[in-house]
Coordinates of C-alpha atoms and ligand atoms in Angstrom, one line a residue:
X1 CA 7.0 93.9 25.6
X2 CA 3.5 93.6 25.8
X3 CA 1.7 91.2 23.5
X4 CA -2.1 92.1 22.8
X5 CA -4.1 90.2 20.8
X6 CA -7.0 90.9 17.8
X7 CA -11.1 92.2 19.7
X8 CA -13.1 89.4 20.7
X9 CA -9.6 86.8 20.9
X10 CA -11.3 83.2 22.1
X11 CA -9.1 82.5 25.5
X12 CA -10.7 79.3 26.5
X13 CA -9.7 75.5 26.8
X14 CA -10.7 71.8 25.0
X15 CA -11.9 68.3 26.1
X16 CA -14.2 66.2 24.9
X17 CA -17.3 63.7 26.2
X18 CA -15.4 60.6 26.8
X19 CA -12.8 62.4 28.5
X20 CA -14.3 64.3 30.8
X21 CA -18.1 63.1 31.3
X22 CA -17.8 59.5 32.6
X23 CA -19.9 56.8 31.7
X24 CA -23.1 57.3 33.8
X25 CA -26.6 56.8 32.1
X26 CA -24.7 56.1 29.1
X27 CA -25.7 52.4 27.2
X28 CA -24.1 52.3 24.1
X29 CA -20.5 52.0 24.2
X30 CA -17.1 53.2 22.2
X31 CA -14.5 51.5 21.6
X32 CA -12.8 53.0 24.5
X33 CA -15.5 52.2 26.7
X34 CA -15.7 48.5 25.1
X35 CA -11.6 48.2 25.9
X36 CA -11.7 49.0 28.9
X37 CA -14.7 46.3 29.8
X38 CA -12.1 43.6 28.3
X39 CA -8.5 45.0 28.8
X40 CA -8.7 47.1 31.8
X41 CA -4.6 46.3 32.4
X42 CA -4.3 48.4 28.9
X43 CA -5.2 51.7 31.0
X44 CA -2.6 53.4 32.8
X45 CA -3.0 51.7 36.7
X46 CA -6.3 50.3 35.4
X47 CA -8.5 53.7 34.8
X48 CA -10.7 53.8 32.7
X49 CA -13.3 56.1 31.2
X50 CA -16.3 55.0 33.8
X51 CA -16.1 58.4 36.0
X52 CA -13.3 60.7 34.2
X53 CA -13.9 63.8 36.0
X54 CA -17.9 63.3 36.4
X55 CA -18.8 66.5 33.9
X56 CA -22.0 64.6 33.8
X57 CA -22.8 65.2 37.2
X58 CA -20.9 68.5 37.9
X59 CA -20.9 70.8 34.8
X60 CA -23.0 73.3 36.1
X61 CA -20.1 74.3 39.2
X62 CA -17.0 73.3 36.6
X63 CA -18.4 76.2 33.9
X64 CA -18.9 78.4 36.7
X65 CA -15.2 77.3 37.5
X66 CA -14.3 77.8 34.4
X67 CA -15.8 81.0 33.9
X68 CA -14.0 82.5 36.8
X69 CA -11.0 81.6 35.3
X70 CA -11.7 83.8 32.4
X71 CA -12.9 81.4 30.1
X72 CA -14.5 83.2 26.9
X73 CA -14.9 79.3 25.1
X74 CA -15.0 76.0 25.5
X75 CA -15.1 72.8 23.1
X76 CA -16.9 70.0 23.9
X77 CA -17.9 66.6 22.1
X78 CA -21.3 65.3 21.7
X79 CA -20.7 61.8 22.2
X80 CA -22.2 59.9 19.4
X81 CA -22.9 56.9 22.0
X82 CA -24.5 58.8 24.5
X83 CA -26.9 61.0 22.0
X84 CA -27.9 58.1 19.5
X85 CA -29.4 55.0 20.8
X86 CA -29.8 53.4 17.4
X87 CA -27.1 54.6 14.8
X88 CA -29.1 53.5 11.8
X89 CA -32.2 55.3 12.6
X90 CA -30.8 57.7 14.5
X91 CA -33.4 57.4 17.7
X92 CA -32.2 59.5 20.2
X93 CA -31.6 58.9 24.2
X94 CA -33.8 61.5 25.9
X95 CA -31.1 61.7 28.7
X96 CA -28.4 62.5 26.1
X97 CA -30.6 65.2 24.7
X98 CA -31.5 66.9 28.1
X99 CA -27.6 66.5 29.3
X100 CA -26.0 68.3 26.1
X101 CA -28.6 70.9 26.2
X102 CA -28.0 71.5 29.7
X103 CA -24.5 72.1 29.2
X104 CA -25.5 74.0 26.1
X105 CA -27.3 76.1 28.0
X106 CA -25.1 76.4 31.0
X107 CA -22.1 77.8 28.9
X108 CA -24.4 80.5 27.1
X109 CA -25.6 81.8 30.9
X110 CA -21.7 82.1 31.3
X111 CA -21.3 83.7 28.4
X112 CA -19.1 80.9 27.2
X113 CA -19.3 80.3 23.7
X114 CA -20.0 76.7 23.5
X115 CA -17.5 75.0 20.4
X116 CA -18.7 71.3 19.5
X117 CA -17.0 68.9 17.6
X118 CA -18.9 66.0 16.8
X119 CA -16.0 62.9 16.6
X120 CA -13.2 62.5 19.0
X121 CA -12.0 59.1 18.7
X122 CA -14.8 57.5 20.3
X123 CA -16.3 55.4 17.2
X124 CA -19.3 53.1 18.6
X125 CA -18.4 49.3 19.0
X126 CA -21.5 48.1 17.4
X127 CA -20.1 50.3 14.1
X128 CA -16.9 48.3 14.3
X129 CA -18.1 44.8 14.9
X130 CA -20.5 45.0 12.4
X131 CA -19.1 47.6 9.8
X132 CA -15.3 48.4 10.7
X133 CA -16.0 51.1 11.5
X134 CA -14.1 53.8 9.3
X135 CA -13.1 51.2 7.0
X136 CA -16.5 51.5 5.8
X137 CA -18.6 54.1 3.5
X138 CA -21.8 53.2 5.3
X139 CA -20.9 54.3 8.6
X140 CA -19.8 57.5 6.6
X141 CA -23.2 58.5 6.1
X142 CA -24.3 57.1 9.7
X143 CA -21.9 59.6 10.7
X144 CA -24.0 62.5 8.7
X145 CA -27.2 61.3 10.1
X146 CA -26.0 61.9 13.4
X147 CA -24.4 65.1 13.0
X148 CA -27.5 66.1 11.1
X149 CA -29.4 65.1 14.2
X150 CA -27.0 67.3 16.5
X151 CA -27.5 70.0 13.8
X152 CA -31.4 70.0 14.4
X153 CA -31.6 69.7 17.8
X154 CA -28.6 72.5 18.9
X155 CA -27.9 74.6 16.2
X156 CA -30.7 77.0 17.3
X157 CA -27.7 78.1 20.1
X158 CA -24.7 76.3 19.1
X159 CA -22.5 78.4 16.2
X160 CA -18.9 76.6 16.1
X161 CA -19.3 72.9 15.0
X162 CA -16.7 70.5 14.6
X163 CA -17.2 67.4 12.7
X164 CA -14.0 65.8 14.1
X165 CA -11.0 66.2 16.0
X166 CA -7.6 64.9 14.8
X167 CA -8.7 62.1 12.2
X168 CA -5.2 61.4 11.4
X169 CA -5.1 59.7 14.9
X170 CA -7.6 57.3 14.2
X171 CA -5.3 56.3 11.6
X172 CA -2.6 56.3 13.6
X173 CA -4.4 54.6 17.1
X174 CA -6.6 52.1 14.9
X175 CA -4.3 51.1 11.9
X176 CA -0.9 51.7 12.7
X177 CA 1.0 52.0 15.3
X178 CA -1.4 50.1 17.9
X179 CA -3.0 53.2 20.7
X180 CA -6.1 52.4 19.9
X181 CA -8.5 49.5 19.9
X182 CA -8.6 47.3 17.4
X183 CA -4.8 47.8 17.3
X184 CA -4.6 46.5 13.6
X185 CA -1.3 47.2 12.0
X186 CA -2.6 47.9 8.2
X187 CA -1.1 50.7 5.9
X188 CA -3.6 49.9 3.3
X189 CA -6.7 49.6 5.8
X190 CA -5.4 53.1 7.4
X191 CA -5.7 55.3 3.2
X192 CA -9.1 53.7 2.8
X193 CA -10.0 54.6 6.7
X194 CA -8.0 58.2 5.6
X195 CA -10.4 58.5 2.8
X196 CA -13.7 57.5 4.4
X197 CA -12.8 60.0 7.2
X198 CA -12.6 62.8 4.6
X199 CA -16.0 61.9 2.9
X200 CA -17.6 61.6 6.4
X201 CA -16.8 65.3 7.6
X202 CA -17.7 66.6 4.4
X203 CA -21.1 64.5 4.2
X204 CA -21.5 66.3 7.7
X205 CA -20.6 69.5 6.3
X206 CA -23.7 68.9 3.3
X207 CA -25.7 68.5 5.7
X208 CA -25.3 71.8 7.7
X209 CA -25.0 73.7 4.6
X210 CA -28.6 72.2 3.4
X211 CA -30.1 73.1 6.9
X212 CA -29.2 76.1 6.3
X213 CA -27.2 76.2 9.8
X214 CA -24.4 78.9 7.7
X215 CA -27.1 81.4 7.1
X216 CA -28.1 81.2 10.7
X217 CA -24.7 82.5 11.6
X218 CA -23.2 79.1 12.5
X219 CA -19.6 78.2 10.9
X220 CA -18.1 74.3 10.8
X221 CA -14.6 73.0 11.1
X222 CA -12.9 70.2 11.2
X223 CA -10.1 70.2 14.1
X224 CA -6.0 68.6 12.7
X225 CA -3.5 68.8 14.8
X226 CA -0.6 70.1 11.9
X227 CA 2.4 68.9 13.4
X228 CA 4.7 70.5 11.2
X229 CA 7.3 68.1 9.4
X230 CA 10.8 69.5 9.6
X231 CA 14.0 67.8 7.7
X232 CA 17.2 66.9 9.7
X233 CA 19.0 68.6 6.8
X234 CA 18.5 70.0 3.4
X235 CA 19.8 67.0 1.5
X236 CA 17.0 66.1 -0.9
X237 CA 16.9 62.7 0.4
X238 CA 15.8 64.4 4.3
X239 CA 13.7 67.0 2.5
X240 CA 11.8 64.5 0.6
X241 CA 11.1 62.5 3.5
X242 CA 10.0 65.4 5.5
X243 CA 7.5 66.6 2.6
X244 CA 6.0 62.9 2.2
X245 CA 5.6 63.1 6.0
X246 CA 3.8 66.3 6.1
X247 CA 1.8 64.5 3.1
X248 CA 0.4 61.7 5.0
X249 CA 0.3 63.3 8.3
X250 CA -0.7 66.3 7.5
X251 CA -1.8 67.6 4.5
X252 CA -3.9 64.2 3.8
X253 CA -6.5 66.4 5.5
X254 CA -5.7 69.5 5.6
X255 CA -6.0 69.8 1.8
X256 CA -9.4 68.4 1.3
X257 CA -10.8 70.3 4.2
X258 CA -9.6 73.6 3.1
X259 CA -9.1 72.9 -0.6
X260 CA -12.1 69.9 -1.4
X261 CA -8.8 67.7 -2.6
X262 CA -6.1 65.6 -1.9
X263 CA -2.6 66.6 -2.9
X264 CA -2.0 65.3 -6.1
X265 CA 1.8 64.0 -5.1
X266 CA 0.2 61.5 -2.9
X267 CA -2.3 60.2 -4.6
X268 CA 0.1 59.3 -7.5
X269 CA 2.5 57.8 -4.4
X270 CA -0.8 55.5 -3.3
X271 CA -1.8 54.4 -6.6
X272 CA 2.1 53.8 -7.5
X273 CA 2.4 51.7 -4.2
X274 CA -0.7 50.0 -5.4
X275 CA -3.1 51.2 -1.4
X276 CA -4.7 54.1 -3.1
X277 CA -8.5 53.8 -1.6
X278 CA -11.7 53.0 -3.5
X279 CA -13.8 55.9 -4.6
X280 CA -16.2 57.1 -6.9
X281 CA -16.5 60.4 -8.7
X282 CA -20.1 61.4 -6.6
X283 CA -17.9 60.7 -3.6
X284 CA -14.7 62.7 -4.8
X285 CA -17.4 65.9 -5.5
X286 CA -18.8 65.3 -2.0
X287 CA -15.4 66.1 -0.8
X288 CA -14.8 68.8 -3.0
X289 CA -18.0 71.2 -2.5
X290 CA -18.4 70.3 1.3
X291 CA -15.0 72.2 2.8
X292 CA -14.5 74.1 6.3
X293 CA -15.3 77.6 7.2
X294 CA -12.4 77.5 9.8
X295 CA -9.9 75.2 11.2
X296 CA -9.1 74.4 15.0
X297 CA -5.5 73.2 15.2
X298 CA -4.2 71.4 17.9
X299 CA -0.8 71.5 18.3
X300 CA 2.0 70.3 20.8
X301 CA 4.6 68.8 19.1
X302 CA 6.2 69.0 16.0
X303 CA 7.1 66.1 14.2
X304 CA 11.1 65.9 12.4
X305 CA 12.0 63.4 10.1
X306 CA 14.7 61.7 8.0
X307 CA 15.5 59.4 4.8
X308 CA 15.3 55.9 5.6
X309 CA 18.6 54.5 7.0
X310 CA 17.3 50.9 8.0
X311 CA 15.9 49.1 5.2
X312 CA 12.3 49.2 5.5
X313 CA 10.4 46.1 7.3
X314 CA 7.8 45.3 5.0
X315 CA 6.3 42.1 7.3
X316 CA 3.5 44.3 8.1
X317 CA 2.8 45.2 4.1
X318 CA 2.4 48.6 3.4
X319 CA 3.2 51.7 5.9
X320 CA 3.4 54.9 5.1
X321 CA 7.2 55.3 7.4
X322 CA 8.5 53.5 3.8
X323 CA 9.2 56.7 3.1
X324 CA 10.8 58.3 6.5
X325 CA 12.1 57.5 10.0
X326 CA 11.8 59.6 13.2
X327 CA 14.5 62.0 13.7
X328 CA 15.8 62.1 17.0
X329 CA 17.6 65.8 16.9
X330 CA 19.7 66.3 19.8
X331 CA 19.7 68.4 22.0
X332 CA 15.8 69.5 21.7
X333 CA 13.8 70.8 24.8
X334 CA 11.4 67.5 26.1
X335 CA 8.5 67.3 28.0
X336 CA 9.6 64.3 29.9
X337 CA 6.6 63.3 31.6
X338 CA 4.8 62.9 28.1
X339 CA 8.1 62.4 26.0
X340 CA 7.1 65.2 23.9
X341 CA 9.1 67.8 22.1
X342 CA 8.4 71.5 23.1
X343 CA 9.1 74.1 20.1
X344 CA 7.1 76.6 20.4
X345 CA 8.0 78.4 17.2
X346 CA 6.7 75.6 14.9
X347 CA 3.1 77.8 16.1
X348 CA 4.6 80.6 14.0
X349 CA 5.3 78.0 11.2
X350 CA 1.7 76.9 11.2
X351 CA 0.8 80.1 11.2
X352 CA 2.4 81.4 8.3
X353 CA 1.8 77.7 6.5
X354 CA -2.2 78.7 7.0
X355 CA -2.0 82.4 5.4
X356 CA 0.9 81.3 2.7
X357 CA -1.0 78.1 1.3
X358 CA -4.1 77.8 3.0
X359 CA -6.2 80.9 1.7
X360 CA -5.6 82.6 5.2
X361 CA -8.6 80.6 6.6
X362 CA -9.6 81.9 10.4
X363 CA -8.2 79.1 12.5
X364 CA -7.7 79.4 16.4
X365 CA -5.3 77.2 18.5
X366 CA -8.0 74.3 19.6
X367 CA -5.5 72.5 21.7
X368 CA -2.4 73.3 23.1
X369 CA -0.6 72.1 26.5
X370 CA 1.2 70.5 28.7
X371 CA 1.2 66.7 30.5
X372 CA 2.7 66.4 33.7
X373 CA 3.0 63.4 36.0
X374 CA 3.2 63.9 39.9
X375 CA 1.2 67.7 40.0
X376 CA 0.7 66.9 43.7
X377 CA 4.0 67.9 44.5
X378 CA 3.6 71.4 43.3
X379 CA 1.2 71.8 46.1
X380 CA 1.8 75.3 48.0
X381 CA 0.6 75.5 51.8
X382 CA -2.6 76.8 50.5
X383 CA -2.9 73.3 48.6
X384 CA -2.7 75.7 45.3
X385 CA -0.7 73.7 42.7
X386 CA 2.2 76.2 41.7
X387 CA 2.5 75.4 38.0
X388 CA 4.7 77.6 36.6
X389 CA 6.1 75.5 33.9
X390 CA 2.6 75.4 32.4
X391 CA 2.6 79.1 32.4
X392 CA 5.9 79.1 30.8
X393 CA 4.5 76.7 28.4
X394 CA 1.8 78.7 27.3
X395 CA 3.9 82.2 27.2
X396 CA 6.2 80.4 24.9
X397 CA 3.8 79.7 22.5
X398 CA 1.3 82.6 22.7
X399 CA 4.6 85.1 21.7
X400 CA 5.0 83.1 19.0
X401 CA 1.3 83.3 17.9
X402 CA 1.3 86.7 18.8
X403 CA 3.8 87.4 16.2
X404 CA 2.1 85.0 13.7
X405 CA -0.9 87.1 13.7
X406 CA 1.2 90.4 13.3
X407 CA 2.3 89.3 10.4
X408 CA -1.4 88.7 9.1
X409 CA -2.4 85.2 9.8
X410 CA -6.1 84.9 10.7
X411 CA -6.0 83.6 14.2
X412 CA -9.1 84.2 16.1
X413 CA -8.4 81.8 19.6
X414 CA -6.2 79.7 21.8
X415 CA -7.7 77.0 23.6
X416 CA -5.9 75.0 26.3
X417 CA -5.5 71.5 26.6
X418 CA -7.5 71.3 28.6
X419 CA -10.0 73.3 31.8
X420 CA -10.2 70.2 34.5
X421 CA -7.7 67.3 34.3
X422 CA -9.5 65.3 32.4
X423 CA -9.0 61.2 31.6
X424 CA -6.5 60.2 28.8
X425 CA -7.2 57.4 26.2
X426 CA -3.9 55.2 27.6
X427 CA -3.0 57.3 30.0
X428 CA -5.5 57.9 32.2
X429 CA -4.9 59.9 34.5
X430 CA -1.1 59.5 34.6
X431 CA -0.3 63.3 33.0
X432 CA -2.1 66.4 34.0
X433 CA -3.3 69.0 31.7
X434 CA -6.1 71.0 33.1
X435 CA -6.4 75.1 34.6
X436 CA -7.8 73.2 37.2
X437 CA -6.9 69.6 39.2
X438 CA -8.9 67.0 40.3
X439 CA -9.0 64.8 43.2
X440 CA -9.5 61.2 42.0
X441 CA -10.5 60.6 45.6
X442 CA -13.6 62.5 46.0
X443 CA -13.5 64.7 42.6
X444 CA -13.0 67.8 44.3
X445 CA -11.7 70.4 41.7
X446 CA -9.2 73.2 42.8
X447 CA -7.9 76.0 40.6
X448 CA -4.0 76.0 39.7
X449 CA -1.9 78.7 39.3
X450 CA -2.1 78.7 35.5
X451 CA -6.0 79.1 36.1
X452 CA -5.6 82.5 38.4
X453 CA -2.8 83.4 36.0
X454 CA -5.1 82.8 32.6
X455 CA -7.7 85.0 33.9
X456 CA -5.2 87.6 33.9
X457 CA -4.3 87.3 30.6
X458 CA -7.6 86.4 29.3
X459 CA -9.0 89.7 31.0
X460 CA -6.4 91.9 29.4
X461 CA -6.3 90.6 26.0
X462 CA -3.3 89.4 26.2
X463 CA -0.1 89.7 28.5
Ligands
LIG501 C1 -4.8 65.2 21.8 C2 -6.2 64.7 21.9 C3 -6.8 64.9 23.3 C4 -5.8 64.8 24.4 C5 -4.5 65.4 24.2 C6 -3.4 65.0 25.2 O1 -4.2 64.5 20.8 O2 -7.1 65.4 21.0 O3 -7.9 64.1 23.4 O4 -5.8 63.5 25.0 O5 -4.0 65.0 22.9 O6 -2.8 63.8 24.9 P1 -2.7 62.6 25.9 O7 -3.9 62.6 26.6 O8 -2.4 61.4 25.1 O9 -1.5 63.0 26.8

């Protein structure tokens, strides 16, 4: 069988700025980089995000890398902390400037269409010490000033924005289950940060629509990863548990993005449970008349759930797993190094999910892959890193794509997780993701099997 996909298919891969550029010429700092400084025992063998895989210094020869591995895209952050050197004002570094238009610049001589998302986890620390951050609606419209400011100076050449990519894990890092710094365990903190997310992309989305940037020929996004919620049975007790899941994990931004609102069923839950957030009406129509021209999804796992059968431990207050607990189905495939589940048909799911509910909306694949621990050992005598189990991977999930988009679903892309292994918020540089490996030693870059392999496929359209 031969699988072809639709003219003009993105084949490309994903990272971001904290994860790949390290910290050089860069003052102001995230709160990854401000962890680190304080808790560097928190990073998997004490790595943090000073060097990551030095993009700053060598992006020219890793596009040209990535470009011979038949790269059509690549998505990128601007990091708010190395563009902006005063968030109220919105005074720029010159060095950011110059750095993101080189790279800019650099994937357009490759004929790489540069994708840029605007928020990946890496919130400024002086915006949480003196704001908390996404608990507040000020830093919302910092937020809009800066992407405003990336608007003006790159949208000339840049036509696939991003205003953030998976919000739901800020929630989950920063207010409930402890990934990411401040750690705070708060259900009620995490719908107002939920809320405050929402306004922020679509404040960013205003003002690309008031510069115009659409009629330009540029299109925004906002980037979920939709980890489809699937019962352990069709009892109603498992089914409800799976579709208030799929609420708060999913749809909690899924629905305003595409639709300007939030699904009715959970607002009523929120206000019931006495967390709904604080809004106002202005706010609310921001949301609704500032939606997405496309959606990235990033997806690697699906998520499976159950009715409660431990009573609920309500010493932390309010959470939304009141409503579900983590089904453990045996017998699933695992990705052991990152204790994820691999099912690659839940890509088909989303896919049909997108056409059936959300409008058809384009969408590509903006982050797919596979961690793995201990690459080295993969080495052929060439010093090639045989990863077929990547390959596999990605087979596995393009078929089911492949068939998603026969059946009519608008998907225009699939973007690896990621071109060079690239640093991890805890895990550093214990799993591998990347076409291509790195050498922590002396940041030599060598092209896996998966790259050689991806050029194939990325040449013929398909496989
Ligand atoms: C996604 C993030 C990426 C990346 C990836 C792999 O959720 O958008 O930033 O890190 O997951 O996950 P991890 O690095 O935790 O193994």
């Amino acid at each position: 069988m031969k699988y072809t996909f639709p003219n003009n298919f993105w084949w490309g891969a994903a990272t971001s700025g904290p994860q790949s550029e390290g910290r050089f010429n860069k003052v102001n700092k995230n709160i990854f980089d401000y962890w680190f400084d304080n808790e560097p025992e928190k990073f998997h063998n004490g790595i943090g995000p000073n060097v990551a895989s030095n993009f700053y210094h060598s992006y020219k020869e890793d596009i040209a890398m990535m470009k011979s591995i038949g790269l059509n895209s690549f998505r990128t952050s601007i990091q708010w902390t190395r563009l902006i050197k005063d968030f109220e004002t919105c005074e720029v570094y010159e060095d950011g400037v110059n750095f993101y238009n080189s790279v800019i610049n650099e994937c357009i001589k490759n004929d790489i269409i540069p994708v840029i998302n605007l928020n990946h986890f890496d919130l400024p620390i002086e915006l949480y010490e003196k704001y908390n951050g996404w608990e507040s609606k000020h830093v919302t419209d910092l937020f809009a000033k800066f992407a405003k400011k990336a608007f003006e100076l790159f949208s000339d050449r840049v036509k696939y924005w991003a205003t953030f990519n998976e919000p739901i894990v800020v929630l989950e890092g920063q207010y409930l289950y402890k990934h990411h710094y401040p750690q705070i365990v708060d259900g009620k903190k995490a719908v107002q940060a939920a809320y405050n997310l929402n306004l922020a992309s679509a404040k960013a989305i205003r003002e690309f629509r008031n510069m115009g940037c659409n009629k330009e020929g540029g299109k925004i996004s906002i980037i979920l990863n939709l980890t489809p919620s699937y019962p352990r049975s069709n009892s109603n007790e498992d089914l409800r548990a799976a579709s208030i899941r799929d609420m708060f994990f999913n749809r909690i931004f899924l629905d305003p993005a595409v639709y300007g609102k939030f699904p009715e069923e959970l607002v009523e839950l929120l206000k019931n449970d006495g967390v709904i957030w604080e809004s106002t009406e202005e706010e609310d129509r921001i949301i609704n008349e500032n939606t997405v021209d496309f959606l990235g999804v990033n997806y690697y796992q699906p998520s499976r759930a159950k009715a409660r059968e431990e009573a609920f431990d309500e010493s932390n207050g309010w959470m939304p797993d009141k409503y579900f607990e983590f089904y453990d189905m045996p017998g699933k495939k695992i990705n052991t190094h990152r204790g994820w589940e691999i099912y690659p048909k839940a890509i088909y799911d989303i896919s049909k999910n997108i056409k059936e509910n959300y409008n058809n909306i384009p969408w590509y694949i903006s982050e797919n892959g596979m961690g793995v621990e201990g690459e080295e050992g993969f080495k052929n005598s060439e010093g090639i890193i045989e990863d077929n189990y990547r390959i596999e991977f990605i087979m596995d999930h393009l078929v089911w794509l492949h068939k998603g988009i026969e059946e009519g679903s608008n998907c225009f892309g699939y973007h690896l997780w990621t071109p060079i292994d690239c640093w991890s918020w805890n895990n550093s540089y214990k799993n591998r993701y990347g076409f291509i490996s790195l050498n922590l030693d002396d940041q030599s870059k060598i092209i896996k099997k998966s790259g050689y392999w991806f050029k194939i496929v990325s040449d013929n359209n398909g496989f």
